[in-house]
Short mmCIF file of C-alpha atoms in Angstrom, two decimals:
data_model
loop_
_atom_site.label_atom_id
_atom_site.label_comp_id
_atom_site.label_asym_id
_atom_site.label_seq_id
_atom_site.Cartn_x
_atom_site.Cartn_y
_atom_site.Cartn_z
CA MET J 22 47.59 -15.80 46.27
CA ARG J 23 49.20 -12.63 46.59
CA ARG J 24 47.15 -9.62 46.54
CA ASP J 25 48.37 -8.65 42.99
CA THR J 26 48.32 -11.97 41.38
CA PHE J 27 44.41 -12.05 42.59
CA LEU J 28 43.56 -8.59 41.51
CA LYS J 29 44.97 -9.51 38.56
CA SER J 30 43.08 -12.52 37.36
CA LEU J 31 39.74 -10.69 38.41
CA ALA J 32 40.30 -8.00 35.92
CA ALA J 33 41.52 -10.87 33.23
CA LEU J 34 38.20 -12.60 34.09
CA ALA J 35 36.26 -9.43 34.16
CA ALA J 36 37.46 -8.28 30.19
CA ALA J 37 36.43 -11.52 29.74
CA GLY J 38 32.55 -11.75 30.73
CA ALA J 39 33.11 -14.79 32.66
CA LEU J 40 32.67 -12.46 35.93
CA PRO J 41 28.21 -12.27 37.73
CA LEU J 42 27.40 -9.11 36.46
CA SER J 43 27.32 -8.41 40.24
CA ALA J 44 31.15 -8.81 40.61
CA ARG J 45 31.46 -6.59 37.14
CA ALA J 46 32.29 -2.74 36.84
CA ALA J 47 29.09 -1.69 36.17
CA ALA J 48 29.16 -0.08 32.77
CA ASN J 49 28.34 3.00 30.39
CA VAL J 50 25.81 2.33 27.81
CA LYS J 51 25.69 4.14 24.50
CA MET J 52 21.98 3.35 22.94
CA MET J 53 21.28 4.37 19.40
CA ILE J 54 17.52 5.13 18.88
CA PRO J 55 17.58 4.79 14.77
CA ALA J 56 14.06 6.89 14.84
CA ASN J 57 13.44 10.70 16.02
CA PRO J 58 12.25 11.23 19.61
CA GLY J 59 8.67 10.25 20.70
CA GLY J 60 7.95 6.84 18.38
CA GLY J 61 8.08 3.58 19.71
CA TRP J 62 12.12 3.04 19.20
CA ASP J 63 12.47 5.95 21.59
CA THR J 64 10.38 4.75 24.11
CA THR J 65 11.99 1.64 23.98
CA GLY J 66 15.24 2.40 23.99
CA ARG J 67 14.88 5.05 26.93
CA ALA J 68 12.32 2.38 28.80
CA LEU J 69 16.05 -0.26 28.30
CA GLY J 70 18.48 2.63 30.22
CA LYS J 71 16.10 2.64 32.99
CA ALA J 72 15.91 -0.70 33.34
CA LEU J 73 19.57 -1.47 33.11
CA THR J 74 20.99 1.94 35.43
CA ASP J 75 18.09 0.88 38.01
CA ALA J 76 19.00 -2.74 37.64
CA LYS J 77 22.84 -1.28 38.47
CA VAL J 78 24.06 -3.95 35.03
CA ALA J 79 24.75 0.01 34.22
CA ASP J 80 26.15 3.15 35.94
CA THR J 81 24.63 5.43 32.79
CA VAL J 82 22.96 5.35 29.45
CA THR J 83 23.35 8.08 27.37
CA TYR J 84 21.01 8.53 24.46
CA ASP J 85 21.53 9.06 19.92
CA ASN J 86 18.42 9.55 18.03
CA LYS J 87 19.24 9.95 14.00
CA GLY J 88 15.88 9.10 12.29
CA GLY J 89 15.00 8.30 8.63
CA ALA J 90 14.68 5.57 6.16
CA ALA J 91 13.50 2.62 8.76
CA GLY J 92 15.98 2.83 10.90
CA ALA J 93 18.69 2.15 7.86
CA LEU J 94 20.18 6.10 8.58
CA GLY J 95 21.18 5.29 11.97
CA LEU J 96 21.69 1.62 11.71
CA ALA J 97 24.75 2.73 9.31
CA GLN J 98 26.04 5.58 12.04
CA PHE J 99 26.01 2.90 14.35
CA VAL J 100 27.57 -0.02 11.79
CA ASN J 101 30.27 2.40 10.79
CA GLY J 102 30.97 4.40 14.13
CA SER J 103 30.91 1.87 16.97
CA LYS J 104 32.93 -1.81 15.68
CA GLY J 105 34.30 -3.41 18.71
CA ASP J 106 32.24 -1.29 21.53
CA ALA J 107 31.16 -4.16 23.98
CA ASN J 108 28.29 -0.73 25.88
CA ALA J 109 27.18 -0.15 22.37
CA LEU J 110 23.22 -1.16 21.78
CA MET J 111 20.89 -0.18 18.91
CA VAL J 112 17.13 -0.64 19.02
CA MET J 113 15.79 -2.38 15.91
CA GLY J 114 12.38 -3.94 15.16
CA SER J 115 10.20 -5.63 12.71
CA VAL J 116 10.19 -2.11 11.28
CA MET J 117 13.81 -1.95 10.65
CA LEU J 118 13.65 -5.16 8.51
CA GLY J 119 10.82 -3.86 6.38
CA GLY J 120 12.68 -0.52 5.69
CA ILE J 121 15.82 -2.66 4.87
CA ILE J 122 13.48 -4.99 2.21
CA THR J 123 12.29 -1.98 0.63
CA GLY J 124 14.68 0.46 0.70
CA LYS J 125 17.84 -1.11 0.14
CA PRO J 126 19.98 0.57 2.08
CA PRO J 127 24.41 -0.57 1.57
CA VAL J 128 25.04 -1.73 4.76
CA ASN J 129 22.94 -4.72 6.73
CA LEU J 130 21.71 -5.69 10.29
CA SER J 131 24.19 -8.64 9.62
CA GLN J 132 26.71 -6.09 10.07
CA ALA J 133 25.78 -5.60 13.77
CA THR J 134 25.35 -8.69 16.50
CA PRO J 135 22.39 -9.85 17.63
CA ILE J 136 21.83 -9.90 21.51
CA ALA J 137 18.06 -10.11 22.36
CA ARG J 138 14.13 -9.11 21.50
CA LEU J 139 12.69 -7.64 23.92
CA THR J 140 8.71 -7.09 23.53
CA THR J 141 5.53 -6.99 20.88
CA GLU J 142 3.07 -4.42 19.94
CA TYR J 143 0.54 -5.13 17.91
CA ASN J 144 -1.06 -2.03 15.77
CA VAL J 145 -3.52 0.01 16.24
CA PHE J 146 -5.88 1.98 13.36
CA VAL J 147 -7.14 5.14 13.64
CA LEU J 148 -9.34 7.70 12.42
CA PRO J 149 -9.34 11.41 12.87
CA SER J 150 -12.67 12.73 15.39
CA ASN J 151 -13.48 14.17 12.44
CA SER J 152 -13.23 12.04 10.30
CA PRO J 153 -17.04 11.21 8.16
CA PHE J 154 -15.62 7.87 7.91
CA LYS J 155 -17.09 5.73 11.70
CA THR J 156 -15.74 2.22 11.43
CA MET J 157 -13.25 -0.12 9.48
CA LYS J 158 -16.01 -1.69 6.97
CA ASP J 159 -16.44 2.30 5.89
CA VAL J 160 -12.99 2.76 5.24
CA VAL J 161 -12.54 -1.05 2.90
CA GLU J 162 -15.68 0.55 1.47
CA GLN J 163 -14.18 3.61 0.41
CA LEU J 164 -10.98 1.04 -0.30
CA LYS J 165 -12.80 -0.83 -2.75
CA LYS J 166 -13.87 2.23 -4.68
CA ASP J 167 -10.83 3.70 -4.98
CA PRO J 168 -7.73 2.40 -3.26
CA GLY J 169 -5.56 5.53 -3.91
CA SER J 170 -8.81 7.90 -2.13
CA VAL J 171 -8.01 6.57 1.08
CA LYS J 172 -4.14 8.23 2.84
CA TRP J 173 -2.61 5.82 4.75
CA GLY J 174 -0.42 7.48 7.54
CA GLY J 175 1.94 5.78 10.21
CA GLY J 176 5.83 4.39 10.19
CA SER J 177 8.60 4.24 7.85
CA ARG J 178 7.27 2.49 4.29
CA GLY J 179 8.50 -1.09 5.47
CA SER J 180 6.72 -0.87 8.67
CA THR J 181 4.02 -3.33 10.47
CA GLU J 182 1.48 -0.65 9.75
CA HIS J 183 1.98 -0.42 6.49
CA ILE J 184 2.38 -3.81 6.03
CA ALA J 185 -0.65 -4.30 7.77
CA ALA J 186 -2.09 -1.99 5.47
CA ALA J 187 -1.00 -3.65 1.98
CA MET J 188 -2.33 -7.11 3.25
CA ILE J 189 -6.26 -5.42 4.52
CA ALA J 190 -6.38 -4.37 0.69
CA GLN J 191 -5.11 -7.76 -0.46
CA LYS J 192 -8.07 -9.45 1.73
CA VAL J 193 -10.16 -7.07 1.13
CA GLY J 194 -9.91 -7.78 -2.48
CA ALA J 195 -8.71 -4.17 -3.28
CA ASP J 196 -4.65 -3.80 -5.34
CA PRO J 197 -2.46 -3.89 -2.86
CA SER J 198 0.05 -2.02 -5.08
CA LYS J 199 -2.33 1.30 -5.47
CA ILE J 200 -2.64 1.26 -1.13
CA ASN J 201 -1.74 5.77 -1.03
CA TYR J 202 0.93 4.90 2.23
CA VAL J 203 1.92 7.84 3.76
CA ALA J 204 5.09 7.52 5.44
CA PHE J 205 6.47 9.41 8.61
CA ARG J 206 10.50 9.45 10.18
CA GLY J 207 8.56 9.22 13.68
CA GLY J 208 6.11 8.64 15.77
CA GLY J 209 5.06 12.57 16.87
CA GLU J 210 4.83 12.83 12.96
CA ALA J 211 2.41 10.43 12.47
CA THR J 212 0.32 11.56 15.55
CA ALA J 213 0.60 14.72 14.36
CA ALA J 214 -1.38 14.06 10.73
CA VAL J 215 -3.70 12.31 12.41
CA LEU J 216 -4.64 15.04 15.10
CA GLY J 217 -4.73 17.47 11.98
CA GLY J 218 -7.19 15.51 9.38
CA ASN J 219 -4.42 15.19 7.17
CA VAL J 220 -4.85 11.40 7.05
CA THR J 221 -8.01 8.90 6.30
CA ILE J 222 -6.02 6.58 8.61
CA GLY J 223 -3.97 6.70 11.26
CA GLY J 224 -1.52 2.96 12.22
CA SER J 225 1.25 2.84 14.92
CA GLY J 226 1.67 0.54 17.94
CA TYR J 227 -1.86 1.35 20.77
CA SER J 228 0.72 3.11 23.46
CA GLU J 229 1.75 6.14 20.89
CA PHE J 230 -2.10 6.75 20.37
CA ALA J 231 -3.71 5.39 23.87
CA GLU J 232 -4.01 9.17 25.71
CA TYR J 233 -5.61 10.77 22.31
CA ILE J 234 -7.51 7.87 22.18
CA ALA J 235 -8.66 8.20 25.26
CA ALA J 236 -8.57 11.53 24.99
CA GLY J 237 -11.36 11.30 21.99
CA LYS J 238 -9.28 12.73 19.61
CA MET J 239 -9.11 9.82 17.64
CA LYS J 240 -11.26 7.07 16.89
CA ALA J 241 -9.64 3.41 17.25
CA ILE J 242 -11.56 1.12 14.80
CA ALA J 243 -9.10 -1.96 14.63
CA VAL J 244 -6.17 -3.77 16.25
CA THR J 245 -3.95 -6.65 14.81
CA SER J 246 -3.98 -8.52 17.19
CA GLY J 247 -5.33 -12.46 16.54
CA GLN J 248 -7.73 -12.17 20.70
CA ARG J 249 -8.80 -8.28 21.46
CA LEU J 250 -6.18 -6.63 23.40
CA PRO J 251 -6.04 -6.82 27.44
CA GLY J 252 -8.37 -3.90 28.82
CA ILE J 253 -8.92 -2.54 25.37
CA ASP J 254 -12.28 -2.44 24.12
CA VAL J 255 -11.24 -2.26 20.42
CA PRO J 256 -11.84 -5.09 17.89
CA THR J 257 -9.46 -6.87 15.79
CA LEU J 258 -9.40 -7.21 12.45
CA LYS J 259 -10.89 -10.78 11.92
CA GLU J 260 -13.72 -9.86 13.73
CA GLN J 261 -14.23 -7.92 11.47
CA GLY J 262 -13.93 -10.25 8.27
CA ILE J 263 -10.74 -9.07 7.40
CA ASP J 264 -7.75 -12.15 7.86
CA VAL J 265 -4.90 -10.15 9.18
CA GLU J 266 -2.79 -10.54 12.34
CA ILE J 267 0.06 -9.14 12.72
CA GLY J 268 2.81 -7.61 15.31
CA ASN J 269 5.15 -5.31 15.73
CA TRP J 270 8.53 -6.51 18.09
CA ARG J 271 11.71 -4.71 19.46
CA GLY J 272 14.71 -5.77 20.09
CA VAL J 273 18.26 -4.57 20.80
CA TYR J 274 22.00 -5.41 18.74
CA GLY J 275 24.89 -5.11 19.77
CA ALA J 276 27.98 -3.53 17.91
CA PRO J 277 30.09 -5.40 15.28
CA GLY J 278 33.02 -6.65 15.92
CA ILE J 279 32.37 -7.71 19.67
CA SER J 280 33.82 -10.98 20.76
CA ALA J 281 32.13 -13.79 21.85
CA ASP J 282 32.62 -13.20 25.54
CA GLN J 283 31.55 -9.65 25.13
CA ARG J 284 28.21 -10.37 23.37
CA LYS J 285 27.33 -13.11 26.34
CA ALA J 286 27.73 -10.36 28.47
CA LEU J 287 26.10 -7.75 26.59
CA THR J 288 23.30 -10.26 26.56
CA ASP J 289 23.04 -10.72 30.39
CA MET J 290 23.15 -7.18 30.77
CA VAL J 291 19.80 -6.50 28.60
CA LEU J 292 18.18 -9.43 30.34
CA ALA J 293 19.05 -8.67 33.67
CA ALA J 294 17.67 -5.35 33.08
CA MET J 295 14.03 -7.17 31.48
CA LYS J 296 13.57 -8.23 35.29
CA SER J 297 13.92 -5.08 37.63
CA ALA J 298 10.90 -3.49 38.39
CA SER J 299 10.87 -0.40 36.07
CA TRP J 300 10.58 -2.86 32.76
CA ALA J 301 7.93 -4.18 34.52
CA GLU J 302 6.67 -0.73 34.56
CA SER J 303 7.44 0.26 31.35
CA LEU J 304 5.81 -3.11 30.10
CA LYS J 305 2.09 -2.50 31.54
CA LYS J 306 2.63 1.51 30.51
CA ASN J 307 3.13 0.93 27.12
CA ASP J 308 0.88 -2.28 26.82
CA TRP J 309 3.60 -4.51 25.89
CA THR J 310 3.25 -7.71 25.67
CA PRO J 311 7.08 -9.16 26.80
CA ALA J 312 8.63 -11.96 24.10
CA VAL J 313 12.46 -12.28 25.67
CA LEU J 314 14.90 -14.00 22.68
CA SER J 315 18.03 -14.13 23.01
CA GLY J 316 21.59 -15.69 21.76
CA GLU J 317 21.30 -18.20 18.55
CA ALA J 318 17.53 -18.44 18.80
CA PHE J 319 17.02 -14.95 18.76
CA THR J 320 19.47 -15.30 15.87
CA LYS J 321 17.57 -18.15 13.46
CA PHE J 322 14.02 -15.60 14.39
CA VAL J 323 15.43 -12.64 12.72
CA ASP J 324 16.67 -14.72 9.80
CA ASP J 325 13.31 -16.37 9.22
CA ASP J 326 10.91 -13.54 10.04
CA PHE J 327 13.19 -11.40 7.35
CA ALA J 328 12.17 -13.99 5.05
CA SER J 329 8.57 -14.17 6.06
CA LEU J 330 8.36 -10.30 5.53
CA ARG J 331 10.48 -10.06 2.26
CA ALA J 332 7.82 -13.05 1.09
CA ILE J 333 4.24 -11.23 2.77
CA MET J 334 5.63 -7.76 1.05
CA THR J 335 6.60 -9.73 -2.39
CA LYS J 336 3.29 -10.60 -2.63
CA SER J 337 1.54 -7.40 -1.88
CA GLY J 338 3.22 -5.65 -4.48
CA MET J 339 5.93 -3.80 -1.70
CA VAL J 340 8.92 -5.02 -3.60
#
């Protein structure tokens, strides 16, 4: 085969996503993080970006933080500004599904392209170090007396900690529609509210509060996992007689309008990054549980979780 013909064939295969990753030119990835700096999505997006470059499937990764409305503002910017861009990724997860259910934004997640689920993280509930309460039992007793007097602080409306708070109220016999939930646009704001004693109880992914728990600035009183988290001496809600278990999964979507081949190429890049030493280090550092799922299985998972969350939130009076 003539050299020019061979090169043209190679270029055509690369464009169609038919070449192995090692044979393609590495991409310049644009990562939409639909949250303010300092929270779980920000940490996930930047860890994934580092893994993509370390795995040599991306030359560069640039980040765009756009917080607000449980990710709906970032989603709108991504959907409207990235059409057909085969190198665009957006961090998302269960929090975004909850926000869409409660906020009913004009854009929908179905307009973007499912790529992969990455991790699951369980929430921890904490008290400010100077709180008059010492345990989840203390919080529950006050919740039963006067639901509105307990100020819950956490992520955006519809986040897993918001849903968990409503589920806790429901399970202990309090009116979930009367919970006093204060939504923050990013993990940094929620952390500051707990440290400042501006909320009664705070909820977030364990990694976001870990350093403050270790320093004694927050007191961890419950985790939302079914069993205690490895190496973390914090009781589950179930251990304390509250039958609630909920996880906060995170994943990535591609831009609207990309082809099936482009979707596969982008998925292959993300899956390759998941196998890097950099990603393994991020899992350990942030106490993330790997939960990799891609292709049609991921698409179905999102649809099923959306339906399940809607049912829980409707039953809890949140919709």
